[in-house]
Tab-separated table of C-alpha atoms and ligand atoms in Angstrom:
chain	number	residue	atom	x	y	z
A	1	MET	CA	-45.046	-8.260	9.148
A	2	SER	CA	-44.603	-6.632	5.713
A	3	GLN	CA	-42.302	-8.166	3.158
A	4	SER	CA	-39.876	-5.142	3.484
A	5	SER	CA	-39.892	-5.193	7.507
A	6	GLN	CA	-39.210	-9.154	7.280
A	7	LEU	CA	-36.172	-8.480	4.862
A	8	ALA	CA	-34.821	-5.616	7.123
A	9	GLY	CA	-33.999	-8.207	9.736
A	10	ALA	CA	-32.362	-10.695	7.269
A	11	PRO	CA	-28.693	-11.000	7.053
A	12	VAL	CA	-26.387	-10.136	4.344
A	13	ILE	CA	-24.664	-13.374	3.537
A	14	CYS	CA	-20.897	-12.735	3.344
A	15	VAL	CA	-19.164	-15.668	1.368
A	16	VAL	CA	-15.579	-16.906	1.858
A	17	GLY	CA	-14.122	-19.839	0.018
A	18	ALA	CA	-10.399	-19.678	-0.173
A	19	ARG	CA	-7.586	-18.232	1.771
A	20	PRO	CA	-7.393	-14.863	0.393
A	21	ASN	CA	-11.078	-14.234	0.984
A	22	TYR	CA	-10.840	-14.265	4.936
A	23	MET	CA	-8.717	-11.036	5.243
A	24	LYS	CA	-11.086	-9.156	3.167
A	25	VAL	CA	-14.336	-10.396	4.726
A	26	ALA	CA	-13.094	-10.015	8.459
A	27	PRO	CA	-13.076	-6.230	8.586
A	28	ILE	CA	-16.407	-6.069	6.645
A	29	ILE	CA	-18.164	-8.212	9.221
A	30	ARG	CA	-16.858	-6.159	11.944
A	31	ALA	CA	-17.797	-2.856	10.276
A	32	CYS	CA	-21.416	-4.162	9.724
A	33	ALA	CA	-21.696	-5.060	13.256
A	34	ALA	CA	-20.372	-1.684	14.385
A	35	LEU	CA	-23.091	0.258	12.356
A	36	ARG	CA	-25.933	1.812	14.434
A	37	PRO	CA	-28.201	-0.055	13.784
A	38	ALA	CA	-25.979	-2.977	13.130
A	39	LEU	CA	-26.241	-4.638	9.753
A	40	PRO	CA	-26.781	-8.293	10.545
A	41	THR	CA	-24.445	-10.660	8.521
A	42	LEU	CA	-24.124	-14.469	8.193
A	43	LEU	CA	-20.648	-15.865	7.409
A	44	LEU	CA	-20.779	-18.600	4.913
A	45	HIS	CA	-17.747	-20.762	3.963
A	46	THR	CA	-18.054	-22.726	0.744
A	47	GLY	CA	-15.326	-25.250	2.018
A	48	GLN	CA	-13.104	-24.626	-1.206
A	49	HIS	CA	-10.192	-24.457	1.150
A	50	TYR	CA	-10.454	-26.943	4.032
A	51	ASP	CA	-7.016	-27.947	5.460
A	52	PRO	CA	-6.590	-26.404	8.983
A	53	LEU	CA	-3.522	-24.745	7.780
A	54	MET	CA	-5.391	-23.132	4.788
A	55	LYS	CA	-8.555	-22.181	7.079
A	56	ASP	CA	-8.522	-22.514	10.985
A	57	ARG	CA	-5.225	-20.727	11.633
A	58	LEU	CA	-6.325	-17.786	9.408
A	59	PHE	CA	-9.717	-17.599	10.954
A	60	GLU	CA	-8.105	-17.350	14.398
A	61	ASP	CA	-5.369	-14.854	13.348
A	62	LEU	CA	-8.138	-12.546	11.903
A	63	GLU	CA	-10.491	-12.989	14.612
A	64	LEU	CA	-13.287	-14.342	12.348
A	65	PRO	CA	-16.149	-16.077	14.014
A	66	ASP	CA	-16.646	-19.650	12.904
A	67	PRO	CA	-18.775	-19.946	9.741
A	68	ASP	CA	-22.441	-20.046	10.456
A	69	VAL	CA	-22.769	-22.466	7.400
A	70	ASN	CA	-20.061	-24.464	5.765
A	71	LEU	CA	-21.030	-25.995	2.234
A	72	GLY	CA	-18.037	-28.390	2.601
A	73	VAL	CA	-17.336	-28.472	-1.274
A	74	GLY	CA	-13.662	-29.390	-1.031
A	75	SER	CA	-11.406	-29.654	-4.107
A	76	GLY	CA	-12.306	-30.521	-7.706
A	77	THR	CA	-11.842	-29.372	-11.237
A	78	HIS	CA	-13.188	-25.836	-11.829
A	79	ALA	CA	-16.364	-26.974	-13.203
A	80	VAL	CA	-17.037	-29.683	-10.337
A	81	GLN	CA	-15.972	-26.878	-7.612
A	82	THR	CA	-18.132	-24.233	-9.169
A	83	ALA	CA	-21.113	-26.397	-9.665
A	84	GLU	CA	-21.032	-27.791	-6.192
A	85	VAL	CA	-20.836	-24.619	-4.585
A	86	MET	CA	-23.905	-23.402	-6.796
A	87	ARG	CA	-25.732	-26.567	-5.938
A	88	ARG	CA	-25.330	-26.298	-2.175
A	89	PHE	CA	-25.683	-22.676	-1.859
A	90	GLU	CA	-29.033	-22.328	-3.449
A	91	PRO	CA	-30.993	-23.925	-0.636
A	92	VAL	CA	-29.139	-22.144	2.003
A	93	LEU	CA	-29.956	-18.861	0.341
A	94	ASP	CA	-33.777	-19.718	0.395
A	95	GLN	CA	-33.423	-20.802	3.865
A	96	TYR	CA	-32.168	-17.480	5.235
A	97	GLY	CA	-34.070	-15.189	2.994
A	98	ALA	CA	-31.041	-13.157	2.565
A	99	ARG	CA	-31.104	-9.342	2.136
A	100	ALA	CA	-27.940	-9.462	-0.017
A	101	VAL	CA	-25.092	-11.747	-0.855
A	102	LEU	CA	-21.645	-10.137	-0.546
A	103	VAL	CA	-18.675	-11.833	-2.344
A	104	VAL	CA	-15.016	-10.656	-2.451
A	105	GLY	CA	-12.143	-11.319	-4.891
A	106	ASP	CA	-11.925	-13.719	-7.801
A	107	VAL	CA	-11.977	-17.368	-6.621
A	108	ASN	CA	-14.361	-19.897	-7.927
A	109	SER	CA	-16.617	-19.556	-4.811
A	110	THR	CA	-17.105	-15.815	-5.644
A	111	LEU	CA	-18.502	-16.370	-9.010
A	112	ALA	CA	-20.641	-19.542	-7.840
A	113	CYS	CA	-22.397	-17.687	-5.127
A	114	ALA	CA	-22.812	-14.522	-7.193
A	115	LEU	CA	-24.560	-16.386	-9.935
A	116	VAL	CA	-26.934	-18.351	-7.576
A	117	ALA	CA	-28.004	-15.131	-5.832
A	118	VAL	CA	-28.504	-13.097	-8.864
A	119	LYS	CA	-30.841	-15.622	-10.371
A	120	ARG	CA	-32.785	-15.878	-7.002
A	121	GLY	CA	-33.277	-12.053	-7.301
A	122	VAL	CA	-30.932	-11.288	-4.220
A	123	PRO	CA	-28.657	-8.245	-4.707
A	124	VAL	CA	-25.085	-9.177	-5.214
A	125	ALA	CA	-22.185	-6.814	-3.908
A	126	HIS	CA	-18.693	-7.499	-5.102
A	127	VAL	CA	-15.686	-6.435	-3.112
A	128	GLU	CA	-12.547	-5.692	-5.101
A	129	ALA	CA	-14.503	-5.288	-8.414
A	130	GLY	CA	-12.883	-3.894	-11.536
A	131	LEU	CA	-9.422	-5.555	-11.388
A	132	ARG	CA	-8.256	-6.883	-14.784
A	133	SER	CA	-5.129	-8.613	-15.938
A	134	TYR	CA	-6.624	-9.102	-19.467
A	135	ASP	CA	-5.435	-12.548	-19.352
A	136	ARG	CA	-8.273	-14.945	-19.983
A	137	ALA	CA	-6.103	-17.890	-19.530
A	138	MET	CA	-6.063	-17.121	-15.791
A	139	PRO	CA	-9.389	-18.810	-14.124
A	140	GLU	CA	-9.611	-15.762	-11.703
A	141	GLU	CA	-9.847	-13.309	-14.582
A	142	ILE	CA	-12.945	-15.244	-15.844
A	143	ASN	CA	-14.472	-15.019	-12.160
A	144	ARG	CA	-13.674	-11.349	-12.085
A	145	VAL	CA	-15.282	-10.450	-15.380
A	146	LEU	CA	-18.289	-12.717	-14.890
A	147	THR	CA	-18.964	-11.643	-11.217
A	148	ASP	CA	-18.734	-8.072	-12.118
A	149	GLN	CA	-21.241	-8.219	-14.918
A	150	ILE	CA	-23.826	-9.551	-12.663
A	151	ALA	CA	-23.344	-7.680	-9.476
A	152	ASP	CA	-25.414	-4.806	-8.285
A	153	LEU	CA	-22.840	-2.972	-6.359
A	154	LEU	CA	-19.154	-3.021	-7.436
A	155	TYR	CA	-16.929	-2.000	-4.691
A	156	THR	CA	-13.433	-1.002	-6.028
A	157	THR	CA	-9.963	-0.776	-4.445
A	158	GLU	CA	-8.396	1.820	-7.041
A	159	ARG	CA	-9.639	4.360	-9.310
A	160	ASP	CA	-8.704	2.780	-12.546
A	161	ALA	CA	-11.089	-0.016	-11.769
A	162	ALA	CA	-14.037	2.134	-12.764
A	163	ALA	CA	-12.454	2.769	-16.275
A	164	ASN	CA	-12.180	-1.109	-16.724
A	165	LEU	CA	-15.713	-1.636	-15.705
A	166	GLN	CA	-17.052	1.190	-17.902
A	167	ARG	CA	-15.302	-0.568	-20.916
A	168	GLU	CA	-17.444	-3.582	-20.214
A	169	GLY	CA	-20.561	-1.631	-20.364
A	170	ILE	CA	-21.127	-1.570	-16.491
A	171	ALA	CA	-23.192	1.562	-15.197
A	172	PRO	CA	-21.082	3.977	-13.290
A	173	GLU	CA	-23.833	4.274	-10.729
A	174	ARG	CA	-23.254	0.665	-9.640
A	175	VAL	CA	-19.456	1.318	-9.138
A	176	VAL	CA	-18.072	2.758	-5.786
A	177	PHE	CA	-14.546	3.533	-4.881
A	178	VAL	CA	-13.933	2.398	-1.282
A	179	GLY	CA	-10.352	1.473	-1.017
A	180	ASN	CA	-8.808	-1.951	0.000
A	181	VAL	CA	-10.163	-3.928	2.617
A	182	MET	CA	-7.185	-6.283	2.441
A	183	ILE	CA	-5.188	-3.329	3.871
A	184	ASP	CA	-7.726	-2.739	6.712
A	185	SER	CA	-6.778	-6.390	8.087
A	186	LEU	CA	-3.075	-5.645	7.486
A	187	ARG	CA	-3.175	-2.414	9.502
A	188	ALA	CA	-5.533	-4.045	12.169
A	189	SER	CA	-2.920	-6.804	12.711
A	190	LEU	CA	0.479	-5.638	12.159
A	191	ALA	CA	1.222	-4.942	15.819
A	192	LYS	CA	0.407	-8.511	16.518
A	193	ALA	CA	2.510	-10.036	13.675
A	194	THR	CA	4.716	-13.026	14.613
A	195	PRO	CA	8.563	-12.347	14.662
A	196	PRO	CA	10.157	-14.184	11.762
A	197	ALA	CA	12.618	-15.906	14.031
A	198	GLN	CA	9.753	-17.226	16.103
A	199	THR	CA	8.035	-18.566	12.868
A	200	LEU	CA	11.338	-20.343	11.775
A	201	ALA	CA	11.949	-21.788	15.243
A	202	ALA	CA	8.276	-23.022	15.473
A	203	ALA	CA	8.830	-24.829	12.193
A	204	GLY	CA	12.153	-26.565	13.720
A	205	LEU	CA	14.337	-24.488	11.321
A	206	ASP	CA	17.502	-22.440	12.335
A	207	ALA	CA	16.285	-18.903	12.998
A	208	THR	CA	19.928	-17.692	13.062
A	209	ALA	CA	19.986	-18.224	9.122
A	210	ILE	CA	17.958	-15.186	8.505
A	211	ALA	CA	19.769	-12.867	11.169
A	212	ALA	CA	21.354	-10.834	8.257
A	213	GLY	CA	18.165	-10.616	6.161
A	214	TYR	CA	16.038	-12.723	4.041
A	215	GLY	CA	13.504	-12.981	1.146
A	216	VAL	CA	10.036	-14.544	1.303
A	217	VAL	CA	8.785	-16.779	-1.629
A	218	THR	CA	5.174	-17.825	-2.293
A	219	LEU	CA	4.258	-19.661	-5.550
A	220	HIS	CA	0.841	-21.316	-6.270
A	221	ARG	CA	-0.478	-20.056	-9.676
A	222	PRO	CA	-1.409	-23.125	-11.951
A	223	SER	CA	0.484	-21.370	-14.733
A	224	ASN	CA	3.761	-21.502	-12.839
A	225	VAL	CA	3.735	-24.505	-10.708
A	226	ASP	CA	1.659	-27.247	-12.254
A	227	ARG	CA	4.030	-28.161	-15.201
A	228	ARG	CA	7.613	-29.173	-14.699
A	229	GLU	CA	8.762	-27.115	-17.602
A	230	THR	CA	7.744	-23.806	-15.925
A	231	LEU	CA	8.458	-24.882	-12.455
A	232	ALA	CA	11.954	-26.080	-12.678
A	233	PRO	CA	13.320	-22.879	-14.212
A	234	ILE	CA	11.610	-20.889	-11.691
A	235	LEU	CA	13.196	-23.031	-8.927
A	236	ASP	CA	16.605	-22.568	-10.522
A	237	ALA	CA	16.442	-18.942	-10.573
A	238	LEU	CA	15.222	-19.145	-6.764
A	239	ARG	CA	18.345	-21.278	-6.018
A	240	ALA	CA	20.613	-18.636	-7.522
A	241	ILE	CA	19.133	-15.914	-5.394
A	242	ALA	CA	19.238	-18.139	-2.363
A	243	ALA	CA	23.056	-18.379	-2.550
A	244	ARG	CA	23.066	-14.704	-2.010
A	245	LEU	CA	20.000	-14.118	0.411
A	246	PRO	CA	18.504	-16.859	2.464
A	247	LEU	CA	14.794	-17.430	1.219
A	248	VAL	CA	11.929	-18.362	3.257
A	249	VAL	CA	9.386	-20.278	1.127
A	250	ALA	CA	5.704	-20.841	2.308
A	251	LEU	CA	4.819	-23.843	0.323
A	252	HIS	CA	1.126	-23.903	-0.969
A	253	PRO	CA	-0.482	-27.476	-1.127
A	254	ARG	CA	-0.763	-27.178	-5.088
A	255	THR	CA	3.040	-26.448	-5.284
A	256	ARG	CA	3.969	-29.164	-2.699
A	257	ALA	CA	1.957	-31.790	-4.761
A	258	SER	CA	3.521	-30.709	-8.100
A	259	ILE	CA	7.107	-30.791	-6.699
A	260	ASP	CA	6.216	-34.377	-5.406
A	261	ARG	CA	4.551	-35.429	-8.647
A	262	HIS	CA	7.640	-34.452	-10.708
A	263	GLY	CA	10.067	-35.850	-8.420
A	264	MET	CA	11.768	-32.356	-7.547
A	265	ASN	CA	12.127	-32.418	-3.889
A	266	GLU	CA	15.918	-31.749	-4.171
A	267	ALA	CA	15.275	-28.547	-5.816
A	268	LEU	CA	14.209	-26.966	-2.518
A	269	ALA	CA	16.814	-28.825	-0.424
A	270	ALA	CA	19.592	-26.507	-1.617
A	271	PRO	CA	21.363	-24.444	0.920
A	272	GLY	CA	19.773	-21.065	1.370
A	273	PHE	CA	16.119	-22.358	1.395
A	274	LEU	CA	13.960	-22.460	4.468
A	275	VAL	CA	10.609	-24.455	3.538
A	276	LEU	CA	7.626	-23.938	5.566
A	277	PRO	CA	4.101	-25.327	5.230
A	278	PRO	CA	1.342	-22.771	4.658
A	279	GLN	CA	1.343	-20.158	7.309
A	280	GLY	CA	-1.117	-18.368	9.420
A	281	TYR	CA	-1.945	-14.681	8.773
A	282	LEU	CA	0.229	-13.101	11.438
A	283	GLU	CA	3.224	-15.268	10.536
A	284	MET	CA	3.079	-14.122	6.952
A	285	LEU	CA	2.645	-10.838	7.977
A	286	GLY	CA	5.721	-10.802	10.203
A	287	LEU	CA	7.693	-12.579	7.494
A	288	MET	CA	6.769	-10.109	4.863
A	289	ALA	CA	7.079	-6.718	7.066
A	290	ASN	CA	10.636	-7.753	7.940
A	291	ALA	CA	11.917	-9.203	4.487
A	292	ARG	CA	14.401	-7.355	2.094
A	293	LEU	CA	12.502	-8.929	-0.802
A	294	VAL	CA	9.256	-10.902	-1.625
A	295	LEU	CA	9.000	-12.883	-4.656
A	296	THR	CA	5.387	-14.144	-5.332
A	297	ASP	CA	2.797	-14.918	-7.799
A	298	SER	CA	0.077	-14.078	-5.259
A	299	GLY	CA	-2.438	-11.248	-5.891
A	300	GLY	CA	-2.794	-10.142	-2.360
A	301	MET	CA	1.027	-10.103	-1.499
A	302	GLN	CA	1.420	-7.474	-4.316
A	303	GLU	CA	-0.882	-5.222	-2.386
A	304	GLU	CA	0.418	-6.104	1.073
A	305	THR	CA	4.099	-5.467	0.169
A	306	THR	CA	3.031	-2.017	-1.260
A	307	ALA	CA	1.302	-1.414	1.896
A	308	LEU	CA	4.398	-2.418	3.900
A	309	GLY	CA	6.866	-0.617	1.769
A	310	VAL	CA	8.775	-3.729	0.933
A	311	PRO	CA	10.071	-4.442	-2.574
A	312	CYS	CA	8.152	-7.239	-4.458
A	313	LEU	CA	9.117	-9.072	-7.401
A	314	THR	CA	5.897	-10.553	-9.268
A	315	LEU	CA	6.621	-13.778	-10.976
A	316	ARG	CA	3.800	-13.391	-13.592
A	317	GLU	CA	3.650	-11.820	-17.134
A	318	ASN	CA	0.801	-9.616	-16.048
A	319	THR	CA	-1.085	-8.189	-13.174
A	320	GLU	CA	-4.673	-7.105	-12.283
A	321	ARG	CA	-3.159	-4.882	-9.699
A	322	PRO	CA	-1.215	-2.131	-11.701
A	323	ILE	CA	-1.406	0.446	-8.989
A	324	THR	CA	1.079	-1.663	-7.050
A	325	ILE	CA	3.529	-1.129	-9.982
A	326	GLU	CA	2.656	2.682	-10.755
A	327	GLN	CA	2.563	3.694	-7.182
A	328	GLY	CA	3.887	0.768	-4.852
A	329	THR	CA	6.900	-1.372	-4.587
A	330	ASN	CA	5.959	-4.002	-7.185
A	331	THR	CA	7.871	-4.983	-10.188
A	332	LEU	CA	6.563	-7.376	-12.794
A	333	VAL	CA	9.415	-9.576	-13.661
A	334	GLY	CA	7.897	-12.541	-15.658
A	335	VAL	CA	9.094	-16.046	-15.144
A	336	ALA	CA	12.324	-16.212	-17.281
A	337	PRO	CA	15.122	-17.118	-14.711
A	338	GLU	CA	17.622	-14.449	-15.992
A	339	ALA	CA	14.970	-11.826	-15.534
A	340	ILE	CA	14.089	-13.031	-11.901
A	341	VAL	CA	17.929	-13.237	-10.872
A	342	ALA	CA	18.618	-9.782	-12.344
A	343	ALA	CA	15.538	-8.195	-10.673
A	344	ALA	CA	16.517	-9.601	-7.381
A	345	ALA	CA	20.158	-8.335	-7.641
A	346	THR	CA	18.868	-4.928	-8.462
A	347	VAL	CA	16.896	-4.931	-5.165
A	348	LEU	CA	19.836	-6.452	-3.150
A	349	ASP	CA	22.080	-3.785	-4.638
A	350	GLY	CA	19.929	-1.090	-3.171
A	351	GLY	CA	17.653	-0.477	-6.270
A	352	GLY	CA	14.362	-1.563	-4.573
A	353	LYS	CA	11.282	0.537	-5.090
A	354	ALA	CA	10.245	2.447	-1.993
A	355	GLY	CA	6.619	3.411	-3.340
A	356	ARG	CA	3.886	5.191	-1.622
A	357	ILE	CA	0.490	4.123	-0.215
A	358	PRO	CA	-2.365	4.285	-2.671
A	359	GLU	CA	-5.417	6.278	-2.016
A	360	TYR	CA	-7.864	4.897	0.477
A	361	TRP	CA	-5.504	2.114	1.608
A	362	ASP	CA	-6.046	3.561	4.839
A	363	GLY	CA	-7.657	0.867	6.979
A	364	ARG	CA	-11.107	2.149	6.696
A	365	ALA	CA	-12.508	0.614	3.419
A	366	ALA	CA	-14.600	-1.811	5.339
A	367	GLU	CA	-16.369	1.228	7.206
A	368	ARG	CA	-17.186	2.684	3.668
A	369	ILE	CA	-18.552	-0.506	2.415
A	370	ALA	CA	-20.689	-1.068	5.385
A	371	ALA	CA	-22.077	2.426	5.270
A	372	HIS	CA	-22.711	2.408	1.813
A	373	LEU	CA	-24.388	-1.053	1.758
A	374	ALA	CA	-26.604	-0.337	4.636
A	375	HIS	CA	-27.744	3.031	3.077
A	376	TRP	CA	-28.353	1.198	-0.445
A	377	LEU	CA	-30.333	-1.578	1.256
A	378	GLU	CA	-32.487	0.764	3.057
A	379	LYS	CA	-33.169	2.648	-0.170
A	380	HIS	CA	-33.701	-0.371	-2.228
A	381	GLN	CA	-35.589	-2.656	0.197
A	382	GLY	CA	-38.274	-4.596	-1.277
A	383	GLU	CA	-37.269	-3.491	-4.885
A	384	SER	CA	-36.342	-6.224	-7.345
A	385	PRO	CA	-32.687	-5.357	-8.047
A	386	ARG	CA	-33.229	-5.689	-11.766
B	1	LIG	C1	-7.484	-20.878	-5.013
B	1	LIG	C2	-7.830	-19.685	-6.056
B	1	LIG	C3	-6.765	-18.624	-6.174
B	1	LIG	C4	-6.162	-18.259	-4.839
B	1	LIG	C5	-5.679	-19.436	-4.098
B	1	LIG	C6	-5.159	-19.098	-2.676
B	1	LIG	C7	-9.556	-20.197	-7.698
B	1	LIG	C8	-9.823	-20.454	-9.147
B	1	LIG	N1	-8.182	-20.145	-7.305
B	1	LIG	O1	-6.424	-21.536	-5.857
B	1	LIG	O2	-7.377	-17.541	-6.795
B	1	LIG	O3	-5.127	-17.289	-5.090
B	1	LIG	O4	-6.921	-20.244	-3.750
B	1	LIG	O5	-4.724	-20.259	-2.066
B	1	LIG	O6	-10.616	-20.237	-6.957
B	1	LIG	N2	-5.764	-28.246	-1.392
B	1	LIG	C9	-5.472	-28.659	-0.127
B	1	LIG	N3	-6.048	-28.098	0.871
B	1	LIG	C10	-7.031	-27.173	0.867
B	1	LIG	C11	-7.346	-26.562	-0.362
B	1	LIG	C12	-6.700	-27.084	-1.406
B	1	LIG	O7	-4.620	-29.498	-0.089
B	1	LIG	O8	-7.559	-26.688	2.031
B	1	LIG	C13	-5.263	-28.649	-2.517
B	1	LIG	C14	-6.129	-29.268	-3.499
B	1	LIG	O9	-6.110	-30.646	-3.523
B	1	LIG	C15	-5.952	-28.566	-4.755
B	1	LIG	C16	-4.895	-27.561	-4.654
B	1	LIG	O10	-4.590	-27.540	-3.408
B	1	LIG	O11	-5.639	-29.553	-5.770
B	1	LIG	C17	-5.443	-26.330	-5.130
B	1	LIG	O12	-6.634	-26.004	-4.505
B	1	LIG	P1	-7.824	-25.102	-5.250
B	1	LIG	O13	-8.831	-24.488	-4.167
B	1	LIG	O14	-8.320	-25.710	-6.500
B	1	LIG	O15	-7.041	-23.806	-5.805
B	1	LIG	P2	-5.751	-22.786	-5.442
B	1	LIG	O16	-4.731	-23.305	-6.180
B	1	LIG	O17	-5.536	-22.969	-3.933
């Protein structure tokens, strides 16, 4: 067999590591399988997230197959986690002779696997390329900038991303505007979303508490949750809002650990809070879709609320997803308690943004990626990407 016909049967390795990666990769794997001929894929989990609540439930909800390979890296400092993914990924890449490596988003696993692949001469496709917060204190920003620099194909969710990439010297022919794969998952799953009352009842909470409306809260950015001096005022603001609107809080393990470490358990015991462990995808979708308001520091939820038309208050000073502000339902409120409380009051008094759905957030982004990638691989088969 010639080298290029051997390669033609080799898989595209699709990498997931942490929770927000799953909803992006699920539709891509399905779209690759639906091509004629199908584009073979191999699902690799780095093990960055490993708790059943952070992984297994989401895999089930998204109908993702079990990973073909799990590197089992677990938690650690950024250096340890990134290095461990790289060390364990390299032999796997060699073993499968991958045709390309597809990475999504901006987590440590994204950068680690892209870096290994590129140095092995394997083409790298980055999905959700070109987003920039211009905040280099954010670990994800470093992962985004570096992954985009080394990727061969950069699939973007919004048109402005191309300008960000061009400013960083990235050739326009490597950039392809495809839309938002996260919204593919949302649209495919919305009809199956779990009713909020059912989610609360399953957690042993009083579902009648949300009968007259509720808000949803998620917080996990290290800059917000790791230190008492930032977390305590945010929780104060949430308590003030909870006095008016019940708040369902889905607590990330990082935030739970910080609350425990700082002895702040009382903060979420106030009336008006309904505290849940990390939720499945269908539960979160049901909670968000029916909420009057979402307060979050998540990247993905800024996009999901825009797609759902639900007002979102982002508890950060910046966002890499400005389209959710310009076109969607998102408002950047920062982390000053007075600003958070005032912004929530505006929404509850009827001033929430209605927004519109951005271009190509139409449920078909993964189809565009699969078709483009298959064509590109066909054309470049056997060439060194660089
Ligand atoms: C990671 C991503 C972030 C993403 C988030 C979603 C990076 C740099 N950050 O942050 O972009 O928004 O995932 O959740 O990649 N832990 C568990 N169980 C798990 C995984 C983690 O208990 O299954 C604990 C760990 O002990 C760790 C903490 O949660 O201390 C944070 O996990 P980590 O993967 O380091 O980063 P995230 O904060 O989740």
